[in-house]
Amino acid sequence: MFVSIPSRNKTGLRWAVPLLCLALLAAFLWSISRPDEARRSLWLAWGALATGLATPQEWWAALRDGSVLRLFTALFLHADWSHLLGNLVFLLIFGLPAERVLGPWRLLLLFLLGGAAANLAALYVMGSPERSIIGASGAVSALMGTYLALFPGARLGVVLPLGLFLEFVRAPAFLLIGVWAGLQVVFAYIGPSFGMVAWSAHVAGFLFGIIYGLYVRAAIARRLRKRQGF
């Protein structure tokens, strides 16, 4: 007689978030190694331009020449260190626990599709042909939305510097999202991104993440039951 005994399997290696962080950092270091004028040209060449996707004909042309991919490449460009570090910190805070439940491939899909959808929403809201949209803020917002949809009462571990010591505390997810929003307000008015934060991208990414989280919730529940051996 054979009896199935539930076992606690080891969590697989979480590689998607570290890979994304390395890609974002490498792209930023490469961009700042270029002269200022070359960096601006890079943003215009690979950032999501706030025009050009208003009609089916423009969509078809963008698909044919590959320029639609700029909705994705824009995610890996950042204006300055504050822009990059703000995204990296919250990508780690929300991305690592999200990858544990979503798995690496679902998380990568969420980051890319959520970021592209956020950039697309910002394109339609801004509609300014001389401006380009860059940064992973929309993708990070999508991760937050999904995590909040899956675990609305979750508390996440954060390391806080308290004088000469580091203190590990657990903070509610919604409080960390509020901190994220506050930092975006601050970053909007310092550095070269002064007054140019695409709030519509943040909101669209967050809403995309909530919808994505609700959509995959049943699949995630099956994944967690399988992990526990049920």
mmCIF file of C-alpha atoms in Angstrom:
data_model
loop_
_atom_site.group_PDB
_atom_site.id
_atom_site.type_symbol
_atom_site.label_atom_id
_atom_site.label_comp_id
_atom_site.label_asym_id
_atom_site.label_seq_id
_atom_site.Cartn_x
_atom_site.Cartn_y
_atom_site.Cartn_z
ATOM 1 C CA MET A 1 0.000 0.000 0.000
ATOM 2 C CA PHE A 2 1.455 3.348 -1.037
ATOM 3 C CA VAL A 3 0.462 6.565 0.692
ATOM 4 C CA SER A 4 1.214 9.997 -0.691
ATOM 5 C CA ILE A 5 2.865 12.030 2.055
ATOM 6 C CA PRO A 6 3.006 15.785 1.483
ATOM 7 C CA SER A 7 6.556 17.067 1.455
ATOM 8 C CA ARG A 8 7.964 20.545 1.696
ATOM 9 C CA ASN A 9 9.960 21.014 -1.487
ATOM 10 C CA LYS A 10 12.756 23.518 -1.692
ATOM 11 C CA THR A 11 11.941 26.727 -3.470
ATOM 12 C CA GLY A 12 13.542 26.927 -6.898
ATOM 13 C CA LEU A 13 16.240 29.454 -7.702
ATOM 14 C CA ARG A 14 14.825 32.942 -8.147
ATOM 15 C CA TRP A 15 16.734 34.299 -11.128
ATOM 16 C CA ALA A 16 14.282 36.575 -12.939
ATOM 17 C CA VAL A 17 14.458 39.574 -10.567
ATOM 18 C CA PRO A 18 18.285 39.498 -10.226
ATOM 19 C CA LEU A 19 18.528 39.242 -14.010
ATOM 20 C CA LEU A 20 16.227 42.238 -14.481
ATOM 21 C CA CYS A 21 18.193 44.268 -11.918
ATOM 22 C CA LEU A 22 21.480 43.479 -13.662
ATOM 23 C CA ALA A 23 19.990 44.360 -17.057
ATOM 24 C CA LEU A 24 18.640 47.697 -15.775
ATOM 25 C CA LEU A 25 21.963 48.544 -14.112
ATOM 26 C CA ALA A 26 24.044 47.526 -17.136
ATOM 27 C CA ALA A 27 21.873 49.562 -19.515
ATOM 28 C CA PHE A 28 22.156 52.624 -17.247
ATOM 29 C CA LEU A 29 25.932 52.347 -16.852
ATOM 30 C CA TRP A 30 26.275 52.047 -20.609
ATOM 31 C CA SER A 31 24.075 55.082 -21.204
ATOM 32 C CA ILE A 32 25.903 57.361 -18.724
ATOM 33 C CA SER A 33 29.214 56.472 -20.360
ATOM 34 C CA ARG A 34 28.035 58.426 -23.402
ATOM 35 C CA PRO A 35 28.142 62.224 -23.840
ATOM 36 C CA ASP A 36 25.014 64.172 -22.890
ATOM 37 C CA GLU A 37 23.915 64.724 -26.467
ATOM 38 C CA ALA A 38 24.441 61.057 -27.306
ATOM 39 C CA ARG A 39 22.373 60.072 -24.252
ATOM 40 C CA ARG A 40 19.473 62.248 -25.383
ATOM 41 C CA SER A 41 19.712 60.694 -28.837
ATOM 42 C CA LEU A 42 19.647 57.268 -27.193
ATOM 43 C CA TRP A 43 16.452 58.146 -25.304
ATOM 44 C CA LEU A 44 14.822 59.333 -28.515
ATOM 45 C CA ALA A 45 16.000 56.271 -30.448
ATOM 46 C CA TRP A 46 15.003 53.610 -27.889
ATOM 47 C CA GLY A 47 12.511 55.340 -25.609
ATOM 48 C CA ALA A 48 8.780 55.240 -26.277
ATOM 49 C CA LEU A 49 7.969 58.401 -28.235
ATOM 50 C CA ALA A 50 4.739 60.099 -27.198
ATOM 51 C CA THR A 51 3.270 59.956 -30.682
ATOM 52 C CA GLY A 52 2.849 57.658 -33.655
ATOM 53 C CA LEU A 53 0.427 54.923 -32.472
ATOM 54 C CA ALA A 54 -2.904 56.684 -32.774
ATOM 55 C CA THR A 55 -4.337 54.887 -35.806
ATOM 56 C CA PRO A 56 -4.406 51.278 -37.090
ATOM 57 C CA GLN A 57 -2.163 52.366 -39.970
ATOM 58 C CA GLU A 58 0.456 53.693 -37.547
ATOM 59 C CA TRP A 59 0.242 50.470 -35.526
ATOM 60 C CA TRP A 60 0.770 48.397 -38.644
ATOM 61 C CA ALA A 61 3.744 50.527 -39.681
ATOM 62 C CA ALA A 62 5.260 50.222 -36.180
ATOM 63 C CA LEU A 63 4.859 46.440 -36.281
ATOM 64 C CA ARG A 64 6.460 46.229 -39.714
ATOM 65 C CA ASP A 65 9.524 48.349 -38.923
ATOM 66 C CA GLY A 66 9.912 47.021 -35.367
ATOM 67 C CA SER A 67 9.540 50.411 -33.670
ATOM 68 C CA VAL A 68 6.741 48.984 -31.499
ATOM 69 C CA LEU A 69 9.525 47.230 -29.570
ATOM 70 C CA ARG A 70 10.429 50.625 -28.139
ATOM 71 C CA LEU A 71 7.560 50.116 -25.693
ATOM 72 C CA PHE A 72 9.811 47.411 -24.194
ATOM 73 C CA THR A 73 13.295 48.890 -24.700
ATOM 74 C CA ALA A 74 12.170 52.090 -22.939
ATOM 75 C CA LEU A 75 11.863 50.050 -19.729
ATOM 76 C CA PHE A 76 15.653 49.681 -19.543
ATOM 77 C CA LEU A 77 16.524 53.379 -19.899
ATOM 78 C CA HIS A 78 16.690 55.754 -16.917
ATOM 79 C CA ALA A 79 17.335 59.462 -16.614
ATOM 80 C CA ASP A 80 19.612 59.462 -13.558
ATOM 81 C CA TRP A 81 20.696 57.510 -10.477
ATOM 82 C CA SER A 82 17.649 58.475 -8.395
ATOM 83 C CA HIS A 83 15.349 57.298 -11.186
ATOM 84 C CA LEU A 84 17.176 53.962 -11.437
ATOM 85 C CA LEU A 85 17.692 53.263 -7.727
ATOM 86 C CA GLY A 86 14.070 53.997 -6.860
ATOM 87 C CA ASN A 87 12.967 51.371 -9.371
ATOM 88 C CA LEU A 88 15.630 48.841 -8.325
ATOM 89 C CA VAL A 89 14.768 49.051 -4.610
ATOM 90 C CA PHE A 90 11.057 48.421 -5.129
ATOM 91 C CA LEU A 91 11.710 45.830 -7.827
ATOM 92 C CA LEU A 92 13.632 43.876 -5.187
ATOM 93 C CA ILE A 93 11.093 44.482 -2.393
ATOM 94 C CA PHE A 94 8.082 43.355 -4.434
ATOM 95 C CA GLY A 95 9.753 41.315 -7.164
ATOM 96 C CA LEU A 96 11.485 38.688 -5.029
ATOM 97 C CA PRO A 97 8.369 37.608 -3.076
ATOM 98 C CA ALA A 98 6.275 37.898 -6.247
ATOM 99 C CA GLU A 99 8.674 35.612 -8.127
ATOM 100 C CA ARG A 100 8.379 33.045 -5.355
ATOM 101 C CA VAL A 101 4.656 32.655 -6.047
ATOM 102 C CA LEU A 102 4.476 33.554 -9.738
ATOM 103 C CA GLY A 103 7.576 31.744 -10.913
ATOM 104 C CA PRO A 104 10.314 33.399 -13.020
ATOM 105 C CA TRP A 105 8.605 33.182 -16.407
ATOM 106 C CA ARG A 106 5.278 34.636 -15.255
ATOM 107 C CA LEU A 107 7.158 37.418 -13.504
ATOM 108 C CA LEU A 108 9.174 38.274 -16.625
ATOM 109 C CA LEU A 109 5.964 38.281 -18.665
ATOM 110 C CA LEU A 110 4.310 40.579 -16.122
ATOM 111 C CA PHE A 111 7.288 42.958 -16.076
ATOM 112 C CA LEU A 112 7.496 43.252 -19.863
ATOM 113 C CA LEU A 113 3.779 43.317 -20.692
ATOM 114 C CA GLY A 114 2.876 45.503 -17.712
ATOM 115 C CA GLY A 115 5.670 47.940 -18.542
ATOM 116 C CA ALA A 116 4.728 48.077 -22.223
ATOM 117 C CA ALA A 117 1.045 48.615 -21.386
ATOM 118 C CA ALA A 118 2.001 51.399 -18.967
ATOM 119 C CA ASN A 119 4.158 53.090 -21.613
ATOM 120 C CA LEU A 120 1.371 52.774 -24.160
ATOM 121 C CA ALA A 121 -1.112 54.415 -21.793
ATOM 122 C CA ALA A 122 1.343 57.261 -21.198
ATOM 123 C CA LEU A 123 1.722 57.720 -24.961
ATOM 124 C CA TYR A 124 -1.974 58.358 -25.388
ATOM 125 C CA VAL A 125 -2.201 60.643 -22.354
ATOM 126 C CA MET A 126 0.858 62.766 -23.144
ATOM 127 C CA GLY A 127 0.559 62.982 -26.923
ATOM 128 C CA SER A 128 3.634 65.232 -27.161
ATOM 129 C CA PRO A 129 5.849 64.331 -30.132
ATOM 130 C CA GLU A 130 8.990 65.953 -28.716
ATOM 131 C CA ARG A 131 9.002 63.887 -25.510
ATOM 132 C CA SER A 132 9.979 60.267 -24.944
ATOM 133 C CA ILE A 133 8.987 57.926 -22.119
ATOM 134 C CA ILE A 134 11.735 55.979 -20.356
ATOM 135 C CA GLY A 135 12.086 53.970 -17.165
ATOM 136 C CA ALA A 136 10.795 50.798 -15.519
ATOM 137 C CA SER A 137 8.372 52.572 -13.173
ATOM 138 C CA GLY A 138 5.316 51.258 -15.022
ATOM 139 C CA ALA A 139 6.643 47.683 -14.883
ATOM 140 C CA VAL A 140 7.425 47.981 -11.163
ATOM 141 C CA SER A 141 3.933 49.392 -10.598
ATOM 142 C CA ALA A 142 2.531 46.312 -12.372
ATOM 143 C CA LEU A 143 4.451 44.048 -9.982
ATOM 144 C CA MET A 144 3.001 45.955 -7.040
ATOM 145 C CA GLY A 145 -0.529 45.692 -8.393
ATOM 146 C CA THR A 146 -0.237 41.947 -8.923
ATOM 147 C CA TYR A 147 1.228 41.325 -5.490
ATOM 148 C CA LEU A 148 -1.470 43.405 -3.837
ATOM 149 C CA ALA A 149 -4.178 41.551 -5.810
ATOM 150 C CA LEU A 150 -2.793 38.167 -4.727
ATOM 151 C CA PHE A 151 -1.964 39.087 -1.130
ATOM 152 C CA PRO A 152 -3.904 42.206 -0.065
ATOM 153 C CA GLY A 153 -2.981 41.766 3.601
ATOM 154 C CA ALA A 154 0.656 40.809 3.061
ATOM 155 C CA ARG A 155 3.532 42.209 5.087
ATOM 156 C CA LEU A 156 6.939 42.448 3.417
ATOM 157 C CA GLY A 157 10.348 42.416 5.055
ATOM 158 C CA VAL A 158 12.363 45.629 4.820
ATOM 159 C CA VAL A 159 15.794 46.475 6.231
ATOM 160 C CA LEU A 160 15.836 49.979 7.760
ATOM 161 C CA PRO A 161 19.004 51.861 8.798
ATOM 162 C CA LEU A 162 18.562 52.980 12.422
ATOM 163 C CA GLY A 163 21.662 54.892 13.426
ATOM 164 C CA LEU A 164 24.612 52.514 13.318
ATOM 165 C CA PHE A 165 22.400 49.425 13.082
ATOM 166 C CA LEU A 166 20.177 47.805 10.474
ATOM 167 C CA GLU A 167 16.744 46.726 11.653
ATOM 168 C CA PHE A 168 14.630 44.126 9.836
ATOM 169 C CA VAL A 169 10.931 44.984 10.001
ATOM 170 C CA ARG A 170 7.777 43.750 8.309
ATOM 171 C CA ALA A 171 5.680 46.498 6.753
ATOM 172 C CA PRO A 172 2.223 46.216 5.134
ATOM 173 C CA ALA A 173 2.413 46.060 1.362
ATOM 174 C CA PHE A 174 0.012 48.984 0.932
ATOM 175 C CA LEU A 175 2.259 51.156 3.152
ATOM 176 C CA LEU A 176 5.285 50.394 0.973
ATOM 177 C CA ILE A 177 3.246 51.293 -2.096
ATOM 178 C CA GLY A 178 2.498 54.639 -0.448
ATOM 179 C CA VAL A 179 6.220 55.166 0.150
ATOM 180 C CA TRP A 180 6.839 54.334 -3.509
ATOM 181 C CA ALA A 181 4.287 56.925 -4.623
ATOM 182 C CA GLY A 182 5.849 59.508 -2.317
ATOM 183 C CA LEU A 183 9.310 58.870 -3.716
ATOM 184 C CA GLN A 184 7.978 59.318 -7.231
ATOM 185 C CA VAL A 185 6.696 62.759 -6.223
ATOM 186 C CA VAL A 186 10.140 63.652 -4.860
ATOM 187 C CA PHE A 187 12.001 62.308 -7.884
ATOM 188 C CA ALA A 188 9.677 64.245 -10.170
ATOM 189 C CA TYR A 189 11.246 67.495 -8.993
ATOM 190 C CA ILE A 190 14.957 66.695 -8.820
ATOM 191 C CA GLY A 191 17.529 65.875 -11.485
ATOM 192 C CA PRO A 192 17.041 65.955 -15.249
ATOM 193 C CA SER A 193 13.552 64.441 -14.919
ATOM 194 C CA PHE A 194 12.272 67.651 -13.270
ATOM 195 C CA GLY A 195 8.488 67.828 -13.643
ATOM 196 C CA MET A 196 8.406 65.058 -16.244
ATOM 197 C CA VAL A 197 7.168 61.959 -14.405
ATOM 198 C CA ALA A 198 4.608 60.037 -16.481
ATOM 199 C CA TRP A 199 2.000 59.456 -13.780
ATOM 200 C CA SER A 200 -0.319 57.814 -16.281
ATOM 201 C CA ALA A 201 2.285 55.052 -16.779
ATOM 202 C CA HIS A 202 2.371 54.364 -13.027
ATOM 203 C CA VAL A 203 -1.410 54.197 -12.743
ATOM 204 C CA ALA A 204 -1.806 52.082 -15.882
ATOM 205 C CA GLY A 205 0.927 49.689 -14.776
ATOM 206 C CA PHE A 206 -0.665 49.281 -11.344
ATOM 207 C CA LEU A 207 -4.099 48.575 -12.838
ATOM 208 C CA PHE A 208 -2.579 46.127 -15.338
ATOM 209 C CA GLY A 209 -0.894 44.338 -12.436
ATOM 210 C CA ILE A 210 -4.156 44.018 -10.483
ATOM 211 C CA ILE A 211 -5.944 42.560 -13.525
ATOM 212 C CA TYR A 212 -3.029 40.210 -14.207
ATOM 213 C CA GLY A 213 -3.008 39.080 -10.563
ATOM 214 C CA LEU A 214 -6.725 38.340 -10.579
ATOM 215 C CA TYR A 215 -6.363 36.473 -13.880
ATOM 216 C CA VAL A 216 -3.530 34.187 -12.724
ATOM 217 C CA ARG A 217 -4.811 33.748 -9.149
ATOM 218 C CA ALA A 218 -6.293 30.293 -9.830
ATOM 219 C CA ALA A 219 -3.088 29.112 -11.522
ATOM 220 C CA ILE A 220 -1.032 30.439 -8.601
ATOM 221 C CA ALA A 221 -3.269 28.597 -6.112
ATOM 222 C CA ARG A 222 -2.698 25.340 -8.022
ATOM 223 C CA ARG A 223 1.056 26.022 -8.064
ATOM 224 C CA LEU A 224 1.175 26.594 -4.309
ATOM 225 C CA ARG A 225 -0.872 23.431 -3.609
ATOM 226 C CA LYS A 226 1.477 21.426 -5.833
ATOM 227 C CA ARG A 227 4.501 22.870 -4.024
ATOM 228 C CA GLN A 228 3.040 21.723 -0.693
ATOM 229 C CA GLY A 229 2.418 18.236 -2.099
ATOM 230 C CA PHE A 230 -1.388 18.388 -2.342
#
